[in-house]
DNA sequence: CTGAATCCGCGGAGATACTG
DNA sequence: CAGTATCTCCGCGGATTCAG
């Protein structure tokens, strides 16, 4: 968890802050002012970071169907290794999209669950789905298959 | 441009097709049926592919402000090399989000422009922006800076 | 100016094995 | 079961150079 690296600070949430003093035009499209950049571009990237990647979406989708245990999720998503699952779940937790509950059984039971905040992603995913469907149809039509 | 690789076909649009015959549970979350997977997951991924990556968003954003020449775009986006810009623009073209016009001057002039189809991304980006902004505020508040 | 070609290094992710 | 540790490999993307 780095603290500072040049003019940009990365937090563990994957959120990029601009150091107001000196970032200027260097990390930002030059047709935007500094504040415009922060306002326009970064939030979109934040949202994208949450959803993109090879597994995130599938994990989120899996959790929308209810509480799941670690192994359960892994079984549902072919090819997903424990290392990756662990990493992704941590990110979801840090961003408060999923919650982790440990039950003191033996061996341990851990359940993951989408938080109510996590469920606010629904409409966004809906929009992605809407546009994606149209796009898919359009492209398939073109390539004539 | 591969044609077939196992049960999945990748086209140059980055669209993933399922071979209906045998993909079954192998490339898909097992809690979804084959058709469900195609219907639910893939379109969202399509949309995500269009927008994610280090440069795509900035390029699209740059083009929303009007026609631009190659070098012009590059100048506006710090750190963007011609190789990457070229690659990204090709993808946008292939997906019909941007169009390329060559003018027979000397040296050559090439202009890029968002297609009207490309502009249909607007609401989607708007949604990403909306959610991303909220998320950003939430996380910043938590980490108390 | 608008790219294409080449080289190369780093980090992300897979495979495998291991621990509490 | 729920992860961690270690190793390895590959490919993205940066830097640089060249061509039309």
Short mmCIF file of N, CA, C and O in Angstrom, two decimals, chain B residues 7-97:
data_model
loop_
_atom_site.label_atom_id
_atom_site.label_comp_id
_atom_site.label_asym_id
_atom_site.label_seq_id
_atom_site.Cartn_x
_atom_site.Cartn_y
_atom_site.Cartn_z
N UNK B 7 -13.62 -24.16 -27.80
CA UNK B 7 -15.06 -23.98 -27.95
C UNK B 7 -15.45 -22.53 -28.07
O UNK B 7 -16.60 -22.20 -28.15
N UNK B 8 -14.48 -21.66 -28.08
CA UNK B 8 -14.79 -20.24 -28.12
C UNK B 8 -14.17 -19.60 -29.36
O UNK B 8 -13.06 -19.92 -29.75
N UNK B 9 -14.91 -18.75 -29.98
CA UNK B 9 -14.40 -18.06 -31.14
C UNK B 9 -14.22 -16.58 -30.82
O UNK B 9 -15.14 -15.92 -30.37
N UNK B 10 -13.05 -16.10 -31.03
CA UNK B 10 -12.82 -14.69 -30.82
C UNK B 10 -12.81 -13.97 -32.15
O UNK B 10 -12.09 -14.34 -33.06
N UNK B 11 -13.60 -12.95 -32.26
CA UNK B 11 -13.55 -12.12 -33.45
C UNK B 11 -12.75 -10.88 -33.15
O UNK B 11 -12.43 -10.58 -32.00
N UNK B 12 -12.46 -10.16 -34.19
CA UNK B 12 -11.62 -8.99 -34.01
C UNK B 12 -12.34 -7.88 -33.27
O UNK B 12 -11.76 -6.89 -32.90
N UNK B 13 -13.60 -8.08 -33.02
CA UNK B 13 -14.34 -7.07 -32.27
C UNK B 13 -14.23 -7.31 -30.78
O UNK B 13 -14.84 -6.61 -30.00
N UNK B 14 -13.52 -8.34 -30.43
CA UNK B 14 -13.41 -8.67 -29.02
C UNK B 14 -14.67 -9.32 -28.48
O UNK B 14 -14.87 -9.40 -27.29
N UNK B 15 -15.49 -9.75 -29.39
CA UNK B 15 -16.72 -10.38 -28.94
C UNK B 15 -16.55 -11.88 -28.82
O UNK B 15 -15.98 -12.51 -29.69
N UNK B 16 -17.00 -12.39 -27.72
CA UNK B 16 -16.84 -13.81 -27.45
C UNK B 16 -18.11 -14.57 -27.77
O UNK B 16 -19.17 -14.27 -27.22
N UNK B 17 -18.00 -15.53 -28.65
CA UNK B 17 -19.15 -16.36 -28.95
C UNK B 17 -19.03 -17.70 -28.26
O UNK B 17 -17.94 -18.19 -28.02
N UNK B 18 -20.13 -18.25 -27.94
CA UNK B 18 -20.13 -19.60 -27.40
C UNK B 18 -20.52 -20.58 -28.49
O UNK B 18 -21.49 -20.34 -29.22
N UNK B 19 -19.79 -21.64 -28.59
CA UNK B 19 -20.21 -22.71 -29.49
C UNK B 19 -21.31 -23.47 -28.78
O UNK B 19 -21.08 -24.16 -27.80
N UNK B 20 -22.49 -23.34 -29.31
CA UNK B 20 -23.65 -23.87 -28.61
C UNK B 20 -23.54 -25.36 -28.31
O UNK B 20 -24.12 -25.84 -27.35
N UNK B 21 -22.82 -26.06 -29.15
CA UNK B 21 -22.78 -27.51 -29.00
C UNK B 21 -22.13 -27.97 -27.71
O UNK B 21 -22.67 -28.78 -26.98
N UNK B 22 -20.97 -27.43 -27.41
CA UNK B 22 -20.21 -28.11 -26.37
C UNK B 22 -19.58 -27.22 -25.30
O UNK B 22 -18.82 -27.68 -24.48
N UNK B 23 -19.90 -25.91 -25.33
CA UNK B 23 -19.19 -25.10 -24.34
C UNK B 23 -19.67 -25.42 -22.93
O UNK B 23 -18.94 -25.37 -21.99
N UNK B 24 -20.93 -25.75 -22.82
CA UNK B 24 -21.54 -26.18 -21.57
C UNK B 24 -21.11 -25.35 -20.37
O UNK B 24 -21.16 -24.13 -20.40
N UNK B 25 -20.64 -26.04 -19.39
CA UNK B 25 -20.37 -25.35 -18.14
C UNK B 25 -18.91 -24.91 -18.04
O UNK B 25 -18.47 -24.46 -17.00
N UNK B 26 -18.17 -25.05 -19.09
CA UNK B 26 -16.73 -24.90 -18.94
C UNK B 26 -16.26 -23.45 -18.91
O UNK B 26 -15.33 -23.10 -18.20
N UNK B 27 -16.91 -22.64 -19.72
CA UNK B 27 -16.47 -21.25 -19.79
C UNK B 27 -17.45 -20.30 -19.12
O UNK B 27 -17.39 -19.11 -19.28
N UNK B 28 -18.38 -20.87 -18.43
CA UNK B 28 -19.51 -20.12 -17.93
C UNK B 28 -19.74 -20.43 -16.46
O UNK B 28 -19.55 -21.55 -16.04
N UNK B 29 -20.15 -19.44 -15.69
CA UNK B 29 -20.53 -19.74 -14.31
C UNK B 29 -21.56 -20.85 -14.30
O UNK B 29 -22.52 -20.80 -15.05
N UNK B 30 -21.36 -21.82 -13.44
CA UNK B 30 -22.20 -23.01 -13.52
C UNK B 30 -23.61 -22.78 -13.01
O UNK B 30 -24.48 -23.60 -13.21
N UNK B 31 -23.82 -21.64 -12.35
CA UNK B 31 -25.19 -21.40 -11.90
C UNK B 31 -26.05 -20.82 -13.01
O UNK B 31 -27.23 -20.59 -12.84
N UNK B 32 -25.41 -20.59 -14.15
CA UNK B 32 -26.17 -20.10 -15.29
C UNK B 32 -26.24 -21.17 -16.37
O UNK B 32 -25.28 -21.88 -16.61
N UNK B 33 -27.38 -21.23 -17.02
CA UNK B 33 -27.47 -22.11 -18.17
C UNK B 33 -26.68 -21.48 -19.31
O UNK B 33 -26.30 -20.31 -19.25
N UNK B 34 -26.44 -22.24 -20.34
CA UNK B 34 -25.69 -21.73 -21.48
C UNK B 34 -26.30 -20.45 -22.05
O UNK B 34 -25.63 -19.44 -22.21
N UNK B 35 -27.59 -20.52 -22.29
CA UNK B 35 -28.23 -19.36 -22.92
C UNK B 35 -28.27 -18.18 -21.96
O UNK B 35 -28.08 -17.03 -22.35
N UNK B 36 -28.46 -18.47 -20.70
CA UNK B 36 -28.42 -17.41 -19.70
C UNK B 36 -27.09 -16.70 -19.71
O UNK B 36 -27.01 -15.48 -19.63
N UNK B 37 -26.04 -17.48 -19.79
CA UNK B 37 -24.70 -16.91 -19.78
C UNK B 37 -24.52 -15.98 -20.96
O UNK B 37 -24.07 -14.84 -20.81
N UNK B 38 -24.88 -16.47 -22.14
CA UNK B 38 -24.75 -15.65 -23.33
C UNK B 38 -25.54 -14.37 -23.18
O UNK B 38 -25.11 -13.29 -23.54
N UNK B 39 -26.72 -14.52 -22.57
CA UNK B 39 -27.60 -13.36 -22.49
C UNK B 39 -27.18 -12.39 -21.40
O UNK B 39 -27.28 -11.19 -21.55
N UNK B 40 -26.73 -12.92 -20.29
CA UNK B 40 -26.44 -12.05 -19.14
C UNK B 40 -25.02 -11.51 -19.13
O UNK B 40 -24.79 -10.31 -19.03
N UNK B 41 -24.08 -12.41 -19.21
CA UNK B 41 -22.71 -12.03 -18.92
C UNK B 41 -22.00 -11.39 -20.10
O UNK B 41 -21.39 -10.32 -19.97
N UNK B 42 -22.10 -12.03 -21.25
CA UNK B 42 -21.29 -11.59 -22.38
C UNK B 42 -21.55 -10.16 -22.83
O UNK B 42 -20.60 -9.43 -23.09
N UNK B 43 -22.80 -9.74 -22.93
CA UNK B 43 -23.02 -8.37 -23.37
C UNK B 43 -22.36 -7.35 -22.45
O UNK B 43 -21.82 -6.35 -22.90
N UNK B 44 -22.40 -7.61 -21.17
CA UNK B 44 -21.78 -6.68 -20.23
C UNK B 44 -20.27 -6.63 -20.46
O UNK B 44 -19.66 -5.57 -20.46
N UNK B 45 -19.71 -7.79 -20.70
CA UNK B 45 -18.29 -7.83 -21.00
C UNK B 45 -17.96 -7.06 -22.28
O UNK B 45 -16.94 -6.38 -22.36
N UNK B 46 -18.81 -7.21 -23.26
CA UNK B 46 -18.61 -6.48 -24.51
C UNK B 46 -18.49 -4.99 -24.24
O UNK B 46 -17.54 -4.34 -24.67
N UNK B 47 -19.46 -4.49 -23.52
CA UNK B 47 -19.48 -3.06 -23.23
C UNK B 47 -18.24 -2.66 -22.45
O UNK B 47 -17.59 -1.64 -22.74
N UNK B 48 -17.89 -3.48 -21.49
CA UNK B 48 -16.72 -3.20 -20.68
C UNK B 48 -15.44 -3.16 -21.52
O UNK B 48 -14.58 -2.28 -21.34
N UNK B 49 -15.34 -4.11 -22.45
CA UNK B 49 -14.16 -4.16 -23.30
C UNK B 49 -13.98 -2.88 -24.11
O UNK B 49 -12.88 -2.44 -24.35
N UNK B 50 -15.10 -2.35 -24.54
CA UNK B 50 -15.05 -1.13 -25.33
C UNK B 50 -14.43 0.01 -24.53
O UNK B 50 -13.66 0.81 -25.05
N UNK B 51 -14.76 0.07 -23.28
CA UNK B 51 -14.40 1.25 -22.49
C UNK B 51 -13.17 1.09 -21.63
O UNK B 51 -12.50 2.08 -21.31
N UNK B 52 -12.85 -0.13 -21.25
CA UNK B 52 -11.74 -0.28 -20.31
C UNK B 52 -10.40 -0.27 -21.02
O UNK B 52 -10.32 -0.36 -22.23
N UNK B 53 -9.39 -0.17 -20.24
CA UNK B 53 -8.06 0.00 -20.79
C UNK B 53 -7.54 1.37 -20.43
O UNK B 53 -8.27 2.24 -19.98
N UNK B 54 -6.28 1.53 -20.66
CA UNK B 54 -5.63 2.74 -20.15
C UNK B 54 -5.99 3.99 -20.93
O UNK B 54 -5.98 5.09 -20.40
N UNK B 55 -6.32 3.85 -22.20
CA UNK B 55 -6.45 5.04 -23.05
C UNK B 55 -7.82 5.25 -23.67
O UNK B 55 -8.21 6.37 -23.98
N UNK B 56 -8.57 4.16 -23.87
CA UNK B 56 -9.81 4.22 -24.63
C UNK B 56 -10.70 5.39 -24.23
O UNK B 56 -11.16 6.16 -25.06
N UNK B 57 -10.91 5.47 -22.94
CA UNK B 57 -11.84 6.48 -22.44
C UNK B 57 -11.37 7.88 -22.78
O UNK B 57 -12.14 8.73 -23.25
N UNK B 58 -10.11 8.14 -22.58
CA UNK B 58 -9.56 9.46 -22.84
C UNK B 58 -9.66 9.80 -24.32
O UNK B 58 -9.93 10.94 -24.69
N UNK B 59 -9.43 8.80 -25.16
CA UNK B 59 -9.52 9.04 -26.60
C UNK B 59 -10.95 9.37 -26.99
O UNK B 59 -11.22 10.33 -27.70
N UNK B 60 -11.87 8.56 -26.50
CA UNK B 60 -13.27 8.82 -26.79
C UNK B 60 -13.67 10.20 -26.31
O UNK B 60 -14.30 10.98 -27.03
N UNK B 61 -13.26 10.50 -25.10
CA UNK B 61 -13.57 11.81 -24.55
C UNK B 61 -13.01 12.92 -25.42
O UNK B 61 -13.69 13.90 -25.74
N UNK B 62 -11.79 12.73 -25.84
CA UNK B 62 -11.15 13.74 -26.69
C UNK B 62 -11.93 13.95 -27.98
O UNK B 62 -12.09 15.07 -28.46
N UNK B 63 -12.44 12.85 -28.53
CA UNK B 63 -13.16 12.95 -29.79
C UNK B 63 -14.57 13.52 -29.65
O UNK B 63 -15.16 13.98 -30.62
N UNK B 64 -15.09 13.46 -28.43
CA UNK B 64 -16.43 14.04 -28.26
C UNK B 64 -16.41 15.55 -28.45
O UNK B 64 -17.43 16.17 -28.63
N UNK B 65 -15.21 16.10 -28.39
CA UNK B 65 -15.11 17.55 -28.60
C UNK B 65 -14.88 17.91 -30.06
O UNK B 65 -14.52 19.02 -30.38
N UNK B 66 -15.04 16.93 -30.94
CA UNK B 66 -14.94 17.24 -32.36
C UNK B 66 -13.85 16.45 -33.07
O UNK B 66 -13.12 15.68 -32.47
N UNK B 67 -13.80 16.63 -34.36
CA UNK B 67 -12.78 15.98 -35.19
C UNK B 67 -11.39 16.30 -34.67
O UNK B 67 -11.11 17.40 -34.22
N UNK B 68 -10.54 15.33 -34.79
CA UNK B 68 -9.17 15.53 -34.36
C UNK B 68 -8.21 14.82 -35.29
O UNK B 68 -8.53 13.77 -35.84
N UNK B 69 -7.03 15.36 -35.42
CA UNK B 69 -5.99 14.66 -36.17
C UNK B 69 -5.17 13.78 -35.22
O UNK B 69 -5.21 13.95 -34.01
N UNK B 70 -4.48 12.85 -35.83
CA UNK B 70 -3.72 11.88 -35.05
C UNK B 70 -2.83 12.56 -34.01
O UNK B 70 -2.94 12.31 -32.81
N UNK B 71 -1.97 13.41 -34.51
CA UNK B 71 -1.01 14.06 -33.62
C UNK B 71 -1.69 14.92 -32.55
O UNK B 71 -1.22 15.02 -31.43
N UNK B 72 -2.79 15.47 -32.95
CA UNK B 72 -3.56 16.32 -32.05
C UNK B 72 -4.04 15.52 -30.84
O UNK B 72 -3.92 15.95 -29.69
N UNK B 73 -4.58 14.35 -31.12
CA UNK B 73 -5.04 13.49 -30.04
C UNK B 73 -3.87 13.11 -29.15
O UNK B 73 -3.93 13.19 -27.93
N UNK B 74 -2.78 12.75 -29.81
CA UNK B 74 -1.62 12.31 -29.04
C UNK B 74 -1.13 13.41 -28.11
O UNK B 74 -0.77 13.17 -26.97
N UNK B 75 -1.12 14.61 -28.62
CA UNK B 75 -0.65 15.73 -27.81
C UNK B 75 -1.54 15.96 -26.61
O UNK B 75 -1.10 16.34 -25.53
N UNK B 76 -2.82 15.72 -26.80
CA UNK B 76 -3.76 16.00 -25.72
C UNK B 76 -3.72 14.99 -24.59
O UNK B 76 -4.22 15.24 -23.51
N UNK B 77 -3.14 13.84 -24.89
CA UNK B 77 -3.14 12.79 -23.87
C UNK B 77 -1.71 12.44 -23.49
O UNK B 77 -1.05 11.67 -24.19
N UNK B 78 -1.24 12.97 -22.41
CA UNK B 78 0.15 12.80 -21.99
C UNK B 78 0.50 11.34 -21.77
O UNK B 78 -0.24 10.61 -21.14
N UNK B 79 1.62 10.93 -22.35
CA UNK B 79 2.08 9.57 -22.14
C UNK B 79 1.66 8.60 -23.22
O UNK B 79 2.16 7.48 -23.31
N UNK B 80 0.73 9.02 -24.03
CA UNK B 80 0.20 8.15 -25.08
C UNK B 80 1.18 8.08 -26.26
O UNK B 80 1.49 9.08 -26.88
N UNK B 81 1.65 6.88 -26.56
CA UNK B 81 2.59 6.71 -27.68
C UNK B 81 1.81 6.45 -28.97
O UNK B 81 0.68 5.97 -28.93
N UNK B 82 2.43 6.73 -30.10
CA UNK B 82 1.74 6.50 -31.38
C UNK B 82 1.31 5.05 -31.54
O UNK B 82 0.24 4.79 -32.07
N UNK B 83 2.13 4.15 -31.07
CA UNK B 83 1.76 2.74 -31.21
C UNK B 83 0.42 2.44 -30.56
O UNK B 83 -0.47 1.85 -31.17
N UNK B 84 0.30 2.88 -29.34
CA UNK B 84 -0.93 2.64 -28.60
C UNK B 84 -2.11 3.36 -29.23
O UNK B 84 -3.18 2.80 -29.41
N UNK B 85 -1.88 4.63 -29.57
CA UNK B 85 -2.96 5.41 -30.16
C UNK B 85 -3.46 4.73 -31.43
O UNK B 85 -4.67 4.57 -31.63
N UNK B 86 -2.53 4.30 -32.24
CA UNK B 86 -2.89 3.63 -33.48
C UNK B 86 -3.73 2.39 -33.20
O UNK B 86 -4.76 2.16 -33.84
N UNK B 87 -3.27 1.62 -32.25
CA UNK B 87 -3.98 0.38 -31.92
C UNK B 87 -5.40 0.67 -31.41
O UNK B 87 -6.36 0.06 -31.86
N UNK B 88 -5.49 1.61 -30.53
CA UNK B 88 -6.80 1.93 -29.95
C UNK B 88 -7.76 2.47 -31.00
O UNK B 88 -8.93 2.12 -31.03
N UNK B 89 -7.23 3.33 -31.86
CA UNK B 89 -8.10 3.90 -32.89
C UNK B 89 -8.62 2.82 -33.83
O UNK B 89 -9.77 2.87 -34.26
N UNK B 90 -7.77 1.85 -34.11
CA UNK B 90 -8.22 0.74 -34.95
C UNK B 90 -9.38 0.01 -34.31
O UNK B 90 -10.36 -0.35 -34.99
N UNK B 91 -9.25 -0.22 -33.03
CA UNK B 91 -10.34 -0.93 -32.35
C UNK B 91 -11.63 -0.12 -32.39
O UNK B 91 -12.70 -0.66 -32.63
N UNK B 92 -11.49 1.16 -32.17
CA UNK B 92 -12.68 2.01 -32.23
C UNK B 92 -13.30 1.97 -33.62
O UNK B 92 -14.52 1.94 -33.77
N UNK B 93 -12.44 1.96 -34.62
CA UNK B 93 -12.94 1.91 -35.99
C UNK B 93 -13.69 0.62 -36.27
O UNK B 93 -14.79 0.63 -36.81
N UNK B 94 -13.05 -0.49 -35.90
CA UNK B 94 -13.62 -1.81 -36.13
C UNK B 94 -14.98 -1.93 -35.45
O UNK B 94 -15.90 -2.57 -35.97
N UNK B 95 -15.11 -1.29 -34.32
CA UNK B 95 -16.39 -1.33 -33.61
C UNK B 95 -17.33 -0.21 -34.05
O UNK B 95 -18.37 0.00 -33.44
N UNK B 96 -16.90 0.51 -35.05
CA UNK B 96 -17.73 1.55 -35.66
C UNK B 96 -18.06 2.71 -34.74
O UNK B 96 -19.07 3.38 -34.91
N UNK B 97 -17.20 2.90 -33.78
CA UNK B 97 -17.43 4.00 -32.86
C UNK B 97 -16.74 5.27 -33.35
O UNK B 97 -17.13 6.37 -32.99
#
